[in-house]
Structures are given as C-alpha cells and as structure tokens.
CSV table of N, CA and C in Angstrom, one decimal:
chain,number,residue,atom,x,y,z
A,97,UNK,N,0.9,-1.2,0.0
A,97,UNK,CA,0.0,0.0,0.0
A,97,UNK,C,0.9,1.2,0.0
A,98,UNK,N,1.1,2.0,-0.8
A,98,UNK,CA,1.2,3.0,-0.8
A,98,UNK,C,1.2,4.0,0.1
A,99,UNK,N,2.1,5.4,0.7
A,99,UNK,CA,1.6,6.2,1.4
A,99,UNK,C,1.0,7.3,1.2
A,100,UNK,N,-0.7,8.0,0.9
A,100,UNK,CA,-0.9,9.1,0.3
A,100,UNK,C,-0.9,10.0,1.1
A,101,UNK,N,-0.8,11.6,1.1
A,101,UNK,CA,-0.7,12.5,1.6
A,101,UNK,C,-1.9,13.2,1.1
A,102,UNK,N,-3.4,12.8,1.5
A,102,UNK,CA,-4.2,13.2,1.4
A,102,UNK,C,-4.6,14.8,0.9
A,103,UNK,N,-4.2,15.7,2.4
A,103,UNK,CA,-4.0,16.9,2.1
A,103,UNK,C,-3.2,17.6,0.9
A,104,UNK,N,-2.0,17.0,1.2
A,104,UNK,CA,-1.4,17.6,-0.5
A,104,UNK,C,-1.4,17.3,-2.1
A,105,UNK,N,-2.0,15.8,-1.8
A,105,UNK,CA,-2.5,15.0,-2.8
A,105,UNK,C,-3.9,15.6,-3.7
A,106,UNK,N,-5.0,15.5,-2.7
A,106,UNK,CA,-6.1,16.5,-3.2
A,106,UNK,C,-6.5,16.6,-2.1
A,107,UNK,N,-6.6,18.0,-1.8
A,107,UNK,CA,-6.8,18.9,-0.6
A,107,UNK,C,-8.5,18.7,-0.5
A,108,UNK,N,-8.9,19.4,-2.1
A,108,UNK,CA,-10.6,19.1,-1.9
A,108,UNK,C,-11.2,18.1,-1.6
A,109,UNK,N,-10.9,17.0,-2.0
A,109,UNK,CA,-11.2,15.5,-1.5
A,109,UNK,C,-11.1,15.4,-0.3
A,110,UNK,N,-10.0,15.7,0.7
A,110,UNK,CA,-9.4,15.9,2.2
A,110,UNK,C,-10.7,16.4,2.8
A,111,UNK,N,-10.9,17.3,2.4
A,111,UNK,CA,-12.2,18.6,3.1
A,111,UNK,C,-13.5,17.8,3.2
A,112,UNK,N,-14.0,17.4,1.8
A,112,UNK,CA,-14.8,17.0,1.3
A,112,UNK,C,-14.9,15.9,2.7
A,113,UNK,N,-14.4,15.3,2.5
A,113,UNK,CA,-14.7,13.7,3.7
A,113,UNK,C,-15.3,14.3,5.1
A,114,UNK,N,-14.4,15.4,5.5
A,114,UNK,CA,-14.4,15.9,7.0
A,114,UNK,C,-15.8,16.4,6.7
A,115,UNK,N,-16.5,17.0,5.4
A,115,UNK,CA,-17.6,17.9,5.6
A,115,UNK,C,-19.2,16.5,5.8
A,116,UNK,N,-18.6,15.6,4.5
A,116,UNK,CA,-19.9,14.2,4.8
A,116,UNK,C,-19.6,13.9,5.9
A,117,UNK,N,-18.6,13.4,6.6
A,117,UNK,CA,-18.7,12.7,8.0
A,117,UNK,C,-19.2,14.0,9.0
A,118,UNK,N,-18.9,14.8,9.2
A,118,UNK,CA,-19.3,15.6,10.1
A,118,UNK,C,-20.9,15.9,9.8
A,119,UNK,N,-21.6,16.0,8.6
A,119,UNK,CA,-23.1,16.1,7.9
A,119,UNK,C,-23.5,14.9,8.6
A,120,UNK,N,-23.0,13.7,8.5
A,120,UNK,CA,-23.7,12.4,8.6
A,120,UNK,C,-24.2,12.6,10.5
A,121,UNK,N,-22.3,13.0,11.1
A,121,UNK,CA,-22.8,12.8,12.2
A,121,UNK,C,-23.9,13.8,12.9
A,122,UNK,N,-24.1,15.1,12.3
A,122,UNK,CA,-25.6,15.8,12.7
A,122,UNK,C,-26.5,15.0,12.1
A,123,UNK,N,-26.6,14.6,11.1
A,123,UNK,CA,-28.4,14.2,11.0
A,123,UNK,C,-28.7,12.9,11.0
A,124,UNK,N,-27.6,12.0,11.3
A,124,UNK,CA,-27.7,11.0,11.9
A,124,UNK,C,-28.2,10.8,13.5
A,125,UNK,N,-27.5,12.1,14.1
A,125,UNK,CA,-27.8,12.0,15.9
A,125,UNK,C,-26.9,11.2,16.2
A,126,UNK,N,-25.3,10.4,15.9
A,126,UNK,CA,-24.9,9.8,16.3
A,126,UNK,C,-24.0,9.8,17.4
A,127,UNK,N,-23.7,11.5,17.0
A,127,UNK,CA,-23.4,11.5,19.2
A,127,UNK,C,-24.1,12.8,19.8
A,128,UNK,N,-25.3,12.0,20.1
A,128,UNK,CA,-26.1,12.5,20.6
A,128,UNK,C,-25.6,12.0,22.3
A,129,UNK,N,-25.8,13.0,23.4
A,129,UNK,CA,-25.1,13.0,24.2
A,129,UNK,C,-23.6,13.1,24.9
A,130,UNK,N,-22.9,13.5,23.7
A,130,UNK,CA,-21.1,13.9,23.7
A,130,UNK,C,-20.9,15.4,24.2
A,131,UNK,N,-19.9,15.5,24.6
A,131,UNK,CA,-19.6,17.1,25.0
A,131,UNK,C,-18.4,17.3,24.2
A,132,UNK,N,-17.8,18.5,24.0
A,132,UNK,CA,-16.4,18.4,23.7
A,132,UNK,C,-16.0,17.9,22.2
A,133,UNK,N,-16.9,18.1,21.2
A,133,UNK,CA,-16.8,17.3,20.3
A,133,UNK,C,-15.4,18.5,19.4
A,134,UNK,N,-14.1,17.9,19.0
A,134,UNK,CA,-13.3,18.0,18.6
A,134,UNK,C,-12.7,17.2,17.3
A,135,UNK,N,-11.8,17.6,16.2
A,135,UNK,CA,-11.2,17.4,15.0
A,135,UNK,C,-10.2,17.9,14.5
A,136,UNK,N,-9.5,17.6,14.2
A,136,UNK,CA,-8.1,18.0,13.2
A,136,UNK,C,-7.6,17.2,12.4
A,137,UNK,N,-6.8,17.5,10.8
A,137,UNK,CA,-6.1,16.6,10.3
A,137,UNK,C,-5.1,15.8,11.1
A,138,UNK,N,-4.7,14.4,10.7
A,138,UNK,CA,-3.8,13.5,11.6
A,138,UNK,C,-2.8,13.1,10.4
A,139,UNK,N,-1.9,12.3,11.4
A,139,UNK,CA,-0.9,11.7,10.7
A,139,UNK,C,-0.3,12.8,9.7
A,140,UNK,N,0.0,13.9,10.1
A,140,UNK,CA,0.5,14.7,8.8
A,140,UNK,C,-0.7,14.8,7.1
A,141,UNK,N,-1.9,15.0,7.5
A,141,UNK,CA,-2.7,15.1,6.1
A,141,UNK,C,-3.2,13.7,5.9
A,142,UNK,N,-2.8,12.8,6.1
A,142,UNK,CA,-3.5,11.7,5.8
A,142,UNK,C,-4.4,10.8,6.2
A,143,UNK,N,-5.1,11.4,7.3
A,143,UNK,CA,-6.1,11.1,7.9
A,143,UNK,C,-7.3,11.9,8.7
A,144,UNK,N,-8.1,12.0,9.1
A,144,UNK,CA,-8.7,12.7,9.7
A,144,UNK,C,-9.0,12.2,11.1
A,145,UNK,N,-8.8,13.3,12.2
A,145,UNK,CA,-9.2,12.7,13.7
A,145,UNK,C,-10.4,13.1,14.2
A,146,UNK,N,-11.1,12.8,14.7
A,146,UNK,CA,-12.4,12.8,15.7
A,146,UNK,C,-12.4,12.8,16.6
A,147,UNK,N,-13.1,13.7,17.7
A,147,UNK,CA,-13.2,13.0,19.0
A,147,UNK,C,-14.1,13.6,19.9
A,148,UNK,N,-14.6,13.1,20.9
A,148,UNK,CA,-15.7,13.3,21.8
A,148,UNK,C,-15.4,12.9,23.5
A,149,UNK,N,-15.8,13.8,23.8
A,149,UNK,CA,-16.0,12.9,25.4
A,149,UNK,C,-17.4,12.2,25.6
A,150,UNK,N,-17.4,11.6,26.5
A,150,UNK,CA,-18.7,11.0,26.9
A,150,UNK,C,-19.4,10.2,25.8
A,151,UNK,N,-20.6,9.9,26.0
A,151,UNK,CA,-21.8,9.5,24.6
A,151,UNK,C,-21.2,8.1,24.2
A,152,UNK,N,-21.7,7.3,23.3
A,152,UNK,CA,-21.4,6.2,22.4
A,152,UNK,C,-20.2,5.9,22.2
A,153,UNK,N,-19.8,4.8,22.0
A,153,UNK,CA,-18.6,3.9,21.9
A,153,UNK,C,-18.6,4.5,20.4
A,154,UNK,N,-17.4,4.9,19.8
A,154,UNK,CA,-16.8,4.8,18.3
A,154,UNK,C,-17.7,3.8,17.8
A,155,UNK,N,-17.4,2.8,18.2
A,155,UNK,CA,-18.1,1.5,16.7
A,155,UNK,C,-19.3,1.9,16.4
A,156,UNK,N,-20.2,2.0,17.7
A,156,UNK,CA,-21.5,2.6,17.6
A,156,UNK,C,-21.7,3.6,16.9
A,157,UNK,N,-21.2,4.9,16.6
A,157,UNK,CA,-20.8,5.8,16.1
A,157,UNK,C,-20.9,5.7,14.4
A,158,UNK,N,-19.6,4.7,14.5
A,158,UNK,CA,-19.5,4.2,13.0
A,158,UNK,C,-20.5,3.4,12.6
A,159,UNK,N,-21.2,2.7,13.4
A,159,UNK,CA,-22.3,1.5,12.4
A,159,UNK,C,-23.2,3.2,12.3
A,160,UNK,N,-23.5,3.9,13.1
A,160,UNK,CA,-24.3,5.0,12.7
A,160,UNK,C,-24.4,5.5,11.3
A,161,UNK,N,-22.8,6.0,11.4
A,161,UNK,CA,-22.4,6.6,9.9
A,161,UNK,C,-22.4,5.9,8.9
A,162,UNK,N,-22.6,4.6,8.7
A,162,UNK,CA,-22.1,3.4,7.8
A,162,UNK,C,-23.9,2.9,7.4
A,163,UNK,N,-24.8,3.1,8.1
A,163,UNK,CA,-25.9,3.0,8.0
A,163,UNK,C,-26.5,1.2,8.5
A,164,UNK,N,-25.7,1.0,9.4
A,164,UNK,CA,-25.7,-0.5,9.7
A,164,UNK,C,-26.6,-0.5,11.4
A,165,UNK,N,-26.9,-1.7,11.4
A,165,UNK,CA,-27.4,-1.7,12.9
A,165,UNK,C,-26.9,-1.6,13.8
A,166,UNK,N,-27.1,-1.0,14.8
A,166,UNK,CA,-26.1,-0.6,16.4
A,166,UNK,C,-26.0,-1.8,16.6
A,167,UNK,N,-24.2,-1.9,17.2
A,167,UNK,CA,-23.8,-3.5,17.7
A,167,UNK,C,-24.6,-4.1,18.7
A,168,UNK,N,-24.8,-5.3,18.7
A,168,UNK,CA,-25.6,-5.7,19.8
A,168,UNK,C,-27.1,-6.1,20.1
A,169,UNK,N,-27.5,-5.3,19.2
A,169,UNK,CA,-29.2,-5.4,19.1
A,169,UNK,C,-30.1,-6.5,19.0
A,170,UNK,N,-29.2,-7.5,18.4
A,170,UNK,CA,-29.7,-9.0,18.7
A,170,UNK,C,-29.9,-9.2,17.5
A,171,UNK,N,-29.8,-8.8,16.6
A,171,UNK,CA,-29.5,-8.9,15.4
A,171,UNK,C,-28.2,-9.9,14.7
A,172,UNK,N,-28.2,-11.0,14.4
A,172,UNK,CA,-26.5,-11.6,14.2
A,172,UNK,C,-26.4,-11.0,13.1
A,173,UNK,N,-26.8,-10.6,11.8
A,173,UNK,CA,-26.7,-10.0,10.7
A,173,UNK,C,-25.8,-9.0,11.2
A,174,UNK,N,-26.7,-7.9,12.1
A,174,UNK,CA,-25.7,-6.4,12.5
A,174,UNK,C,-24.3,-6.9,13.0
A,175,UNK,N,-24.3,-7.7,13.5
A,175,UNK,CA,-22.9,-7.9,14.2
A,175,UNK,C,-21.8,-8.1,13.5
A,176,UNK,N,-22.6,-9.1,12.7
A,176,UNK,CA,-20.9,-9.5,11.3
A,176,UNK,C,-21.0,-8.5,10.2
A,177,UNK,N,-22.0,-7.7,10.0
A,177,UNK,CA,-21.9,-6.4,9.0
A,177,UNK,C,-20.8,-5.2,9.9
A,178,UNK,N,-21.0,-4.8,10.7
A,178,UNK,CA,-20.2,-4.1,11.5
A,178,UNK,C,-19.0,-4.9,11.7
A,179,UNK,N,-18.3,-5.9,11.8
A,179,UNK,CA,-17.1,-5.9,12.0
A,179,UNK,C,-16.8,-5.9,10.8
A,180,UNK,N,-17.4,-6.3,9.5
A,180,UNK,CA,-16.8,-6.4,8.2
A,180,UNK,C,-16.5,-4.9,8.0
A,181,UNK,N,-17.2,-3.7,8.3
A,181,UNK,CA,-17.0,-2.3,8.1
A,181,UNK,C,-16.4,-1.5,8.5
A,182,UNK,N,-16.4,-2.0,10.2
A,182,UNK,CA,-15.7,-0.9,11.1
A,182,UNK,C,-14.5,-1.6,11.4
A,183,UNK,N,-13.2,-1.4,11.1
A,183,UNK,CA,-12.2,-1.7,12.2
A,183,UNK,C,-12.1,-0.9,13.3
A,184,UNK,N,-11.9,-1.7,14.6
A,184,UNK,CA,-11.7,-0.9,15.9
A,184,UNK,C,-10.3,-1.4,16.0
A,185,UNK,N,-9.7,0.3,16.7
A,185,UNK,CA,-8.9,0.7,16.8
A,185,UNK,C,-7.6,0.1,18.1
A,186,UNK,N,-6.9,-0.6,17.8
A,186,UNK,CA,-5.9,-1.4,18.6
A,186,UNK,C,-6.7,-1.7,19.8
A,187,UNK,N,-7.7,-2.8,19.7
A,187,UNK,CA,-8.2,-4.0,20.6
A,187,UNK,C,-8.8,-3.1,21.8
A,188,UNK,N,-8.9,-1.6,21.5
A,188,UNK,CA,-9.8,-0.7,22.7
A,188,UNK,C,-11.1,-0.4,21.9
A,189,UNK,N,-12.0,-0.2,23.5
A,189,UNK,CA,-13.8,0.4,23.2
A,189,UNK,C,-13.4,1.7,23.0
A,190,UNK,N,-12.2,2.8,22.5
A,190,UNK,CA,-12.2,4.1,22.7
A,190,UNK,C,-11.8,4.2,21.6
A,191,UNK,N,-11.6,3.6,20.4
A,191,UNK,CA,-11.3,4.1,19.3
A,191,UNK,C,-12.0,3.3,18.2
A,192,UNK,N,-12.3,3.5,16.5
A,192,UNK,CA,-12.7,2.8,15.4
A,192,UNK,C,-12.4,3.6,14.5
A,193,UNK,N,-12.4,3.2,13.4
A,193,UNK,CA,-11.8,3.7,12.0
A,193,UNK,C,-12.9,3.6,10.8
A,194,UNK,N,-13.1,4.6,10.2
A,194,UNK,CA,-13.9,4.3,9.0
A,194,UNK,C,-13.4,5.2,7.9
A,195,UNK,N,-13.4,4.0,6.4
A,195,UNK,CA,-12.7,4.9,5.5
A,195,UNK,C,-13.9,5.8,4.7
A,196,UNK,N,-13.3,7.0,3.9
A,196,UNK,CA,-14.7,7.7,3.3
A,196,UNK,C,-13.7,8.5,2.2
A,197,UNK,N,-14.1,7.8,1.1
A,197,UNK,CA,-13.1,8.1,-0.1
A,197,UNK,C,-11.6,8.0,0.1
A,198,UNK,N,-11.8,6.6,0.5
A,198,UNK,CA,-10.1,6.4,0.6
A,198,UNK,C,-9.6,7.2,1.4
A,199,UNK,N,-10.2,7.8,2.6
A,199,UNK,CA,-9.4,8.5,3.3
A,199,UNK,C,-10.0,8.3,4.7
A,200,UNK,N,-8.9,7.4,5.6
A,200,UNK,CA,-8.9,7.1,7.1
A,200,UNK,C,-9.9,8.4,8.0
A,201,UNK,N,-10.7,8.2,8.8
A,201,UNK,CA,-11.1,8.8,9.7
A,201,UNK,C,-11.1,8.1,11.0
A,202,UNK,N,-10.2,8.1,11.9
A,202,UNK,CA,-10.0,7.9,13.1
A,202,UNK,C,-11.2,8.4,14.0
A,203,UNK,N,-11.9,7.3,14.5
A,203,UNK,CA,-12.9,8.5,15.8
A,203,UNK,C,-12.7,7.6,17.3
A,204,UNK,N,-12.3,8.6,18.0
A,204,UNK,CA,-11.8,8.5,19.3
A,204,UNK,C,-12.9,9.2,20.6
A,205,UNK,N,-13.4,8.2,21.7
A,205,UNK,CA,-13.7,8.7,22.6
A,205,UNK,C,-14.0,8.9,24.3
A,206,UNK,N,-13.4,10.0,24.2
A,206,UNK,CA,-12.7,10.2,26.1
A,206,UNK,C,-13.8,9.6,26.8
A,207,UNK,N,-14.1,8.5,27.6
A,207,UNK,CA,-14.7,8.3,28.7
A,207,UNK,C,-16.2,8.3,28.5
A,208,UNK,N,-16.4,7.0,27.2
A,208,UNK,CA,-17.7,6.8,26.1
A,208,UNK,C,-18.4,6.3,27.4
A,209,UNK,N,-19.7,6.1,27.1
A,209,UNK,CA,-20.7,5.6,28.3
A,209,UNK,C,-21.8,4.3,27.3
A,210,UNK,N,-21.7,4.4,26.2
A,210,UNK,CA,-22.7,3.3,25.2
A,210,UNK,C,-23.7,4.0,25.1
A,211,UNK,N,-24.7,3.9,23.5
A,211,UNK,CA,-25.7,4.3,23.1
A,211,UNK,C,-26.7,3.9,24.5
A,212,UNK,N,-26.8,2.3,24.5
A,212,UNK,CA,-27.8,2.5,25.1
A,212,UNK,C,-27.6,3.5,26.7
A,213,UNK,N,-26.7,3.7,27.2
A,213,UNK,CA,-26.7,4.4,28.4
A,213,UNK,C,-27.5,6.0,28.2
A,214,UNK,N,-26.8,6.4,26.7
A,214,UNK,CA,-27.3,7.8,26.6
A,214,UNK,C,-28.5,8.0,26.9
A,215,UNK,N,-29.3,7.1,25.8
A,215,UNK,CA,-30.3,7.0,25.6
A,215,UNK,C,-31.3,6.9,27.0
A,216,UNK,N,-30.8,5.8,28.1
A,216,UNK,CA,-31.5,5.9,29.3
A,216,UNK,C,-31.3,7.2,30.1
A,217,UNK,N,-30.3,8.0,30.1
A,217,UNK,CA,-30.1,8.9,30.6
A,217,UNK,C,-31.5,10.3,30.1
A,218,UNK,N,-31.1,10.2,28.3
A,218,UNK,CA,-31.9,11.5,28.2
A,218,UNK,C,-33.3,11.1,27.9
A,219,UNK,N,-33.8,10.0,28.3
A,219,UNK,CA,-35.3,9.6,28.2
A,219,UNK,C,-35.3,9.8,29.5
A,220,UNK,N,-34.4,9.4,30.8
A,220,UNK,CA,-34.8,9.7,32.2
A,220,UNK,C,-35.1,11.3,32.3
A,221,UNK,N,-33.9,12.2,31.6
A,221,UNK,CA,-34.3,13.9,32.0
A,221,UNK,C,-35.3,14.5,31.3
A,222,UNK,N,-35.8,13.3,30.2
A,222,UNK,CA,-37.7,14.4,29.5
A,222,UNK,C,-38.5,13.5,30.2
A,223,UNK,N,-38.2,12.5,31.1
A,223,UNK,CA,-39.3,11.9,31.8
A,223,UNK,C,-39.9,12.3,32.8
C-alpha cells in the first residue's frame, strides 16, 4: 500500500470527507449526548481525527455513519456487517476507524458511556 498524503494530494477531497462525515454525524444524531466534540487533520494530512467525550462507543458511532445496525441489538446479521466495516482501533472500546473516499477517519472517545446508556439517561431527564 502505498503512502498518500491526502491533504497535499487532493486537498478538496481531504475537506470533502471531513464535511460528509461531520453532515452524517448531525443528521444522523450519532453523538447524541457527547460534549467536547473535537477534530483535526492527523498523521500529517492523511487522515482525519475525531473525538468526543462522553456519549457512544466509536463503533457505535460508526455503524451509525455506515448506516448499519447498532452493535448488539440481537440482530446476528448487524454484528458480522459491523465488523466487516468498522475496524476498531488497537483491541480498545475508545477508538474505530472508518474509510470515506479512501481517506482514514480515526474516531476517538474520552470516557464513552454506550448508546444505550445515553439513551436511558436522556429519556430519564424528559421523563
């Protein structure tokens, strides 16, 4: 494999990625309940970083963005579609990876709590 340098390679493509993944994650709602939500280019341009405190585990995140079923749901289909998609990030719940035009997006997050946690939390404060 090759090493591309995204940003210097094609810059608009670079942007382009950060602007659908960041689009996806609003109207998707996929971190719904995060604070702190942060981004910069990585690796020197060739990748993009993510990151959140609190709210959903990355993978969850990513089956979000990927349009697949949240891990776990009892679904065996969702389970083996999500690992075939998502690689998680060196054997931790704090990191996953998803490519979007050939270009790596790292999403990382400080002190995740799981969808379903959010979810019981902000159904408990409109209850």
């Amino acid at each position: 494999m090759t090493d591309v340098h995204h940003l210097r390679d094609d810059p608009a493509r670079y942007y382009e990625v950060l602007g659908r993944v960041m689009s996806a994650l609003r109207e998707t709602g996929a971190l719904n309940g995060t604070t702190h939500l942060d981004w910069w280019p990585g690796n020197g341009g060739r990748t993009w970083e993510i990151e959140w405190q609190g709210g959903p585990f990355p993978a969850e995140v990513a089956a979000r963005l990927l349009g697949v079923p949240d891990p776990g749901v009892g679904d065996d289909q969702g389970e083996d579609a999500v690992r075939g998609l998502i690689s998680l990030g060196r054997g931790e719940s704090e990191r996953a990876q998803v490519v979007v035009l050939d270009v790596p997006v790292n999403l990382r997050a400080i002190d995740p709590i799981g969808t379903k946690q959010v979810w019981a939390t902000l159904t408990l404060a409109q209850g």
